[in-house]
PDB file of C-alpha atoms in Angstrom:
ATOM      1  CA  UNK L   1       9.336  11.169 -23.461  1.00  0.00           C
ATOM      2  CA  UNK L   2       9.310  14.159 -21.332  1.00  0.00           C
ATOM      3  CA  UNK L   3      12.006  15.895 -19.584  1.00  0.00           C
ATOM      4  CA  UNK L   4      11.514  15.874 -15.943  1.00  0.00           C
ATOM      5  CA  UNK L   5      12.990  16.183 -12.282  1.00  0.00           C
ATOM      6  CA  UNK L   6      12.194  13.422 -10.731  1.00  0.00           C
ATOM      7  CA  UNK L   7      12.913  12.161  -6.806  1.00  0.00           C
ATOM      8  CA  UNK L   8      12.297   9.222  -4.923  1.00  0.00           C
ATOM      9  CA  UNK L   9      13.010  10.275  -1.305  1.00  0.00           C
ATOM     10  CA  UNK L  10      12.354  13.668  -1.000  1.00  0.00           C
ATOM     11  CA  UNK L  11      15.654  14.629  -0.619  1.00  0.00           C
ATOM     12  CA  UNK L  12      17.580  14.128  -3.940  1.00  0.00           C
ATOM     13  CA  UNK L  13      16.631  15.536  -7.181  1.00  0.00           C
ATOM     14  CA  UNK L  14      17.524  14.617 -10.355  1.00  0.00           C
ATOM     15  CA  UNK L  15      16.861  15.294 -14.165  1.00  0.00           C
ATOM     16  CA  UNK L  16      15.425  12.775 -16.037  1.00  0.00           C
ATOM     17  CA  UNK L  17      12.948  11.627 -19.298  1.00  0.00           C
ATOM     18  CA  UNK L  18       9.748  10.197 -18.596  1.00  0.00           C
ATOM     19  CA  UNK L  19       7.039   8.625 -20.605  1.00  0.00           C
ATOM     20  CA  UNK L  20       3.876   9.790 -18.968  1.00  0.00           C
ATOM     21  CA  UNK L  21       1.962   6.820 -19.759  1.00  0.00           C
ATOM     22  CA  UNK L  22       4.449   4.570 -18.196  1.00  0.00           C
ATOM     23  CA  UNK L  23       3.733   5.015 -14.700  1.00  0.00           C
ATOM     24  CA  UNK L  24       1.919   2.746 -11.727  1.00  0.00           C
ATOM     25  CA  UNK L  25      -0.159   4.626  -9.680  1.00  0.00           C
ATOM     26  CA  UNK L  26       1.168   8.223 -10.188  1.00  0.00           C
ATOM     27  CA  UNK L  27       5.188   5.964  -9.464  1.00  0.00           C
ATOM     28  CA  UNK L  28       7.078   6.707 -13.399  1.00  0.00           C
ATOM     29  CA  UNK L  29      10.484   4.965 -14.251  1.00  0.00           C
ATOM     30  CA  UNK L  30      12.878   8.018 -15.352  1.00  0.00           C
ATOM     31  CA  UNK L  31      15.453   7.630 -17.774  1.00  0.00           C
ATOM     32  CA  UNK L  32      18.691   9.060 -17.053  1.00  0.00           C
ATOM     33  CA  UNK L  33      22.191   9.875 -18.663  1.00  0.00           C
ATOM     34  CA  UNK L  34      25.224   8.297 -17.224  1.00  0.00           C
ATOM     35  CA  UNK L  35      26.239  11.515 -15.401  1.00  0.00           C
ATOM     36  CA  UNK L  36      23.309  11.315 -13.671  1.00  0.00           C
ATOM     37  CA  UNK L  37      23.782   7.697 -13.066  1.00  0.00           C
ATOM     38  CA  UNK L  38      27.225   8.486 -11.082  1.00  0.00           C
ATOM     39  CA  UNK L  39      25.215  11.179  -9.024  1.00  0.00           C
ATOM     40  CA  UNK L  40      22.332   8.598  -7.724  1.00  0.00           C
ATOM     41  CA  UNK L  41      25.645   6.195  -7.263  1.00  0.00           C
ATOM     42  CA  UNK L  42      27.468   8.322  -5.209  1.00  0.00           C
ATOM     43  CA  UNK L  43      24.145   9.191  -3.160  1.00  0.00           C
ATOM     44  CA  UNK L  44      23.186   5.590  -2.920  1.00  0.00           C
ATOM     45  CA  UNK L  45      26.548   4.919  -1.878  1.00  0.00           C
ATOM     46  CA  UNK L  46      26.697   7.890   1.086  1.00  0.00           C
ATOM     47  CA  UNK L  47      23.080   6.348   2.343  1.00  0.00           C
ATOM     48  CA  UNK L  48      24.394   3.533   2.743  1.00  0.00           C
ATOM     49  CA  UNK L  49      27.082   4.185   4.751  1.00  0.00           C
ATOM     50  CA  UNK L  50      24.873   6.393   6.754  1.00  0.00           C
ATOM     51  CA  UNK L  51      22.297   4.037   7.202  1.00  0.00           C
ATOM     52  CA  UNK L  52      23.387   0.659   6.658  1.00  0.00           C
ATOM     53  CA  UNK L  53      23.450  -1.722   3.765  1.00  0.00           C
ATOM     54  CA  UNK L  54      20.767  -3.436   4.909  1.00  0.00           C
ATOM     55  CA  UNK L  55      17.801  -0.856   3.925  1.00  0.00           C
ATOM     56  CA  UNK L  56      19.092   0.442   0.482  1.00  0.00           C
ATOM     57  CA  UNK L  57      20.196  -0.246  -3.039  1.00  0.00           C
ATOM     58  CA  UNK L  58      23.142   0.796  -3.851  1.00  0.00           C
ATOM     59  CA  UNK L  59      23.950   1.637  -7.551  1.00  0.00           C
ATOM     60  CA  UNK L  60      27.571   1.464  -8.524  1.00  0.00           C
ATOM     61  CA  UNK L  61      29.241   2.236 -11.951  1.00  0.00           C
ATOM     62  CA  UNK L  62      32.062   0.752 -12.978  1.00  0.00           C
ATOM     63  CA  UNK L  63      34.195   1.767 -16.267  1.00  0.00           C
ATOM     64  CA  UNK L  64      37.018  -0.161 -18.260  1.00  0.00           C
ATOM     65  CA  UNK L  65      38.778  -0.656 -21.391  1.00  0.00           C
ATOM     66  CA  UNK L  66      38.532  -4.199 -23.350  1.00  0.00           C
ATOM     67  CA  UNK L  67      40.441  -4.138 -26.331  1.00  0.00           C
ATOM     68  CA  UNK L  68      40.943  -0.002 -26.634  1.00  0.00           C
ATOM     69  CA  UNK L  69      37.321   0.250 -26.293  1.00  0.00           C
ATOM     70  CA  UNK L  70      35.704   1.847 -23.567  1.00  0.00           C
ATOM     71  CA  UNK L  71      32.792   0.272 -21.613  1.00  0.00           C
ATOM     72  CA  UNK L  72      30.360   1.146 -18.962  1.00  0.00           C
ATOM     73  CA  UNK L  73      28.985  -1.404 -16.748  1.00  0.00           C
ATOM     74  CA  UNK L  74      26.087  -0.118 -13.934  1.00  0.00           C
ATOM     75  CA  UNK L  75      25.014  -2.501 -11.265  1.00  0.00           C
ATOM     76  CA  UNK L  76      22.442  -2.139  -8.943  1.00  0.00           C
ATOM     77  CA  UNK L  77      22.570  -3.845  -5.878  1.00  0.00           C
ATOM     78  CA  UNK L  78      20.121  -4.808  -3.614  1.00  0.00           C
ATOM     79  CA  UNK L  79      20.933  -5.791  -0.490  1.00  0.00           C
ATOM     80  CA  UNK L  80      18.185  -6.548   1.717  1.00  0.00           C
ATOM     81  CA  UNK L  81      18.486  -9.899  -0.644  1.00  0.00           C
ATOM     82  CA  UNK L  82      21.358 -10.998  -0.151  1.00  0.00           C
ATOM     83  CA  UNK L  83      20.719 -12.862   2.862  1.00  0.00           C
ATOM     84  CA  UNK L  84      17.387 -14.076   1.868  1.00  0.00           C
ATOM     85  CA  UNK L  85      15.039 -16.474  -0.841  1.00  0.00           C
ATOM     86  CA  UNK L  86      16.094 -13.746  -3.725  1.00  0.00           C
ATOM     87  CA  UNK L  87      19.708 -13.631  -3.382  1.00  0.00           C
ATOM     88  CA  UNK L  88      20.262 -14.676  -7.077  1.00  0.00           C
ATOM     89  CA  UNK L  89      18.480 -11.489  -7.980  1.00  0.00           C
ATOM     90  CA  UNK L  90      20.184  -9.450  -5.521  1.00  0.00           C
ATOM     91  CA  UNK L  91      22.431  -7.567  -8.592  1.00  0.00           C
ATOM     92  CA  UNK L  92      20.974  -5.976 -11.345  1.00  0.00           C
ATOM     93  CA  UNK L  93      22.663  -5.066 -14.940  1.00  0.00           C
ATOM     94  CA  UNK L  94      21.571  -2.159 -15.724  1.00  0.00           C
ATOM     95  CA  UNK L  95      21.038  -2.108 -19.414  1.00  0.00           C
ATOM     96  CA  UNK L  96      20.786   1.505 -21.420  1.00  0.00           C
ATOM     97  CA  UNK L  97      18.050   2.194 -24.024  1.00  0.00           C
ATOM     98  CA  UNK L  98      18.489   2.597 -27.557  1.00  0.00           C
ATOM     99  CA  UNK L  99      19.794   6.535 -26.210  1.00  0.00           C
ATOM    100  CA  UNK L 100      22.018   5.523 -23.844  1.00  0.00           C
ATOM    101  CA  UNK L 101      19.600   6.104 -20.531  1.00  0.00           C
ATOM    102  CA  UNK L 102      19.664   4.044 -17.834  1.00  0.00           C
ATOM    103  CA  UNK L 103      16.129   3.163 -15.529  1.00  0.00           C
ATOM    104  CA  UNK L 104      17.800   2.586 -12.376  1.00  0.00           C
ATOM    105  CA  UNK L 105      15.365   1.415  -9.446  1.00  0.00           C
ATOM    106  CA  UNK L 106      12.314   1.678 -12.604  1.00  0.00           C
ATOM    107  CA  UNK L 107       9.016   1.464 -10.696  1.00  0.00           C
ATOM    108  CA  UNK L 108      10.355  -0.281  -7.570  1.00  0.00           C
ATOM    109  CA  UNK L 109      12.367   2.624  -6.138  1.00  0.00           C
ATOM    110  CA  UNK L 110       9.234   4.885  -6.120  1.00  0.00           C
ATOM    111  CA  UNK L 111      10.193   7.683  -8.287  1.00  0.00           C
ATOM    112  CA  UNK L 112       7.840  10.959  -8.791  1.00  0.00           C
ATOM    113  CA  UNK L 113       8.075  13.899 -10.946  1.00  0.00           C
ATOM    114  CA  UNK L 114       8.242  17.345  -9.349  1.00  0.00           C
ATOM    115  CA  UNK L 115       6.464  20.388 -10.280  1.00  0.00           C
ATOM    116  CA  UNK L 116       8.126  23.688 -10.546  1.00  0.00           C
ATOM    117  CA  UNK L 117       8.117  24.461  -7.037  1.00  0.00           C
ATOM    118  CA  UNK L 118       9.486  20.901  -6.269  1.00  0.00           C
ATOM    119  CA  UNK L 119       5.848  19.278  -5.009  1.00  0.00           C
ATOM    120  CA  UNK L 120       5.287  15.871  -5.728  1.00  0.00           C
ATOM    121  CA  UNK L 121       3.103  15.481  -8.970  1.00  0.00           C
ATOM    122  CA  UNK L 122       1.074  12.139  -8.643  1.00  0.00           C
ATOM    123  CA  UNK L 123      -1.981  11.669 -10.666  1.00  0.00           C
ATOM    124  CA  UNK L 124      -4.884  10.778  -8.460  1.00  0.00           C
ATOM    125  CA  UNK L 125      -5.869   7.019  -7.796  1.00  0.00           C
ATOM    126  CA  UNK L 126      -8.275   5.432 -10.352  1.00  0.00           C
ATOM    127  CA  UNK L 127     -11.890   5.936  -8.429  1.00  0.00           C
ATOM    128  CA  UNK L 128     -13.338   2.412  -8.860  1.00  0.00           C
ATOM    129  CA  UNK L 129     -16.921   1.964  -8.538  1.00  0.00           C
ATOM    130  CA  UNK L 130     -17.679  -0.453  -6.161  1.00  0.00           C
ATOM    131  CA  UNK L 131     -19.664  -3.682  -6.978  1.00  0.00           C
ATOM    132  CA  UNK L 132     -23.204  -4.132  -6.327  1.00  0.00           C
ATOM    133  CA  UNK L 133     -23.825  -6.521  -3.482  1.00  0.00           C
ATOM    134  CA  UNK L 134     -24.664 -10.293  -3.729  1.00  0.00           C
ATOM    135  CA  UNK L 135     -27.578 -11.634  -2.683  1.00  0.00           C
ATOM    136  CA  UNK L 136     -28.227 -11.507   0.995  1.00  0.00           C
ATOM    137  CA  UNK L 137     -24.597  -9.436   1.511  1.00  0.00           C
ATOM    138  CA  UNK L 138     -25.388  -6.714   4.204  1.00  0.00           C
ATOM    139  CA  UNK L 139     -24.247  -3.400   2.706  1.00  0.00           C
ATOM    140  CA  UNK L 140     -22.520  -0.729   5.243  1.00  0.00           C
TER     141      UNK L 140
END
């Protein structure tokens, strides 16, 4: 894992760990601590109000005591499903890692690391050679 800053709107920045190899297309899942977690929440949160429920995921943590222990519980809610097919899979646990880091969004949301100067770093597409023609297949 590598420490990064990562962003997934081009608007918000935030500091997470990366595995390089763990990415789809040049899109990584960060890893984040739980005060960064809050952060995205409240930013989720504020877009949505701006913009409506309807086009983003919300993230929303939620604290309590059971028993004189303290917990942390992190939802993320998506709710462009809500009204659909995938409403059952409309809330998301988020679960932490072995170092207490949380994935939120993963590959879905988009994320990409930034260089130094805050560009976009996103490995170029796989060039795929194409495949020879069949027989009688016109070739343009």
């Amino acid at each position: 894992m590598i420490e990064v800053l990562v962003s997934c709107n081009d608007r918000d920045r935030y500091p997470a760990l990366v595995d390089p190899a763990d990415h789809q297309d040049g899109v990584v899942r960060p890893w984040f601590d739980l005060e960064t977690v809050q952060r995205i929440a409240d930013d989720s949160q504020a877009e949505a109000a701006r913009v409506g429920h309807g086009s983003v995921d919300t993230i929303h943590v939620l604290a309590g005591d059971v028993g004189g222990t303290p917990h942390v519980v992190v939802l993320n809610i998506c709710w462009m499903y809500l009204g659909g097919d995938k409403h059952q899979e409309a809330v998301e646990i988020c679960q932490p890692n072995e170092d207490g880091r949380y994935a939120i969004g993963g590959h879905e949301w988009g994320w990409y690391v930034l260089d130094g100067q805050l560009n976009p770093v996103i490995p170029p597409q796989v060039k795929r050679t194409p495949l020879p023609p069949f027989p009688g297949q016109r070739v343009l």
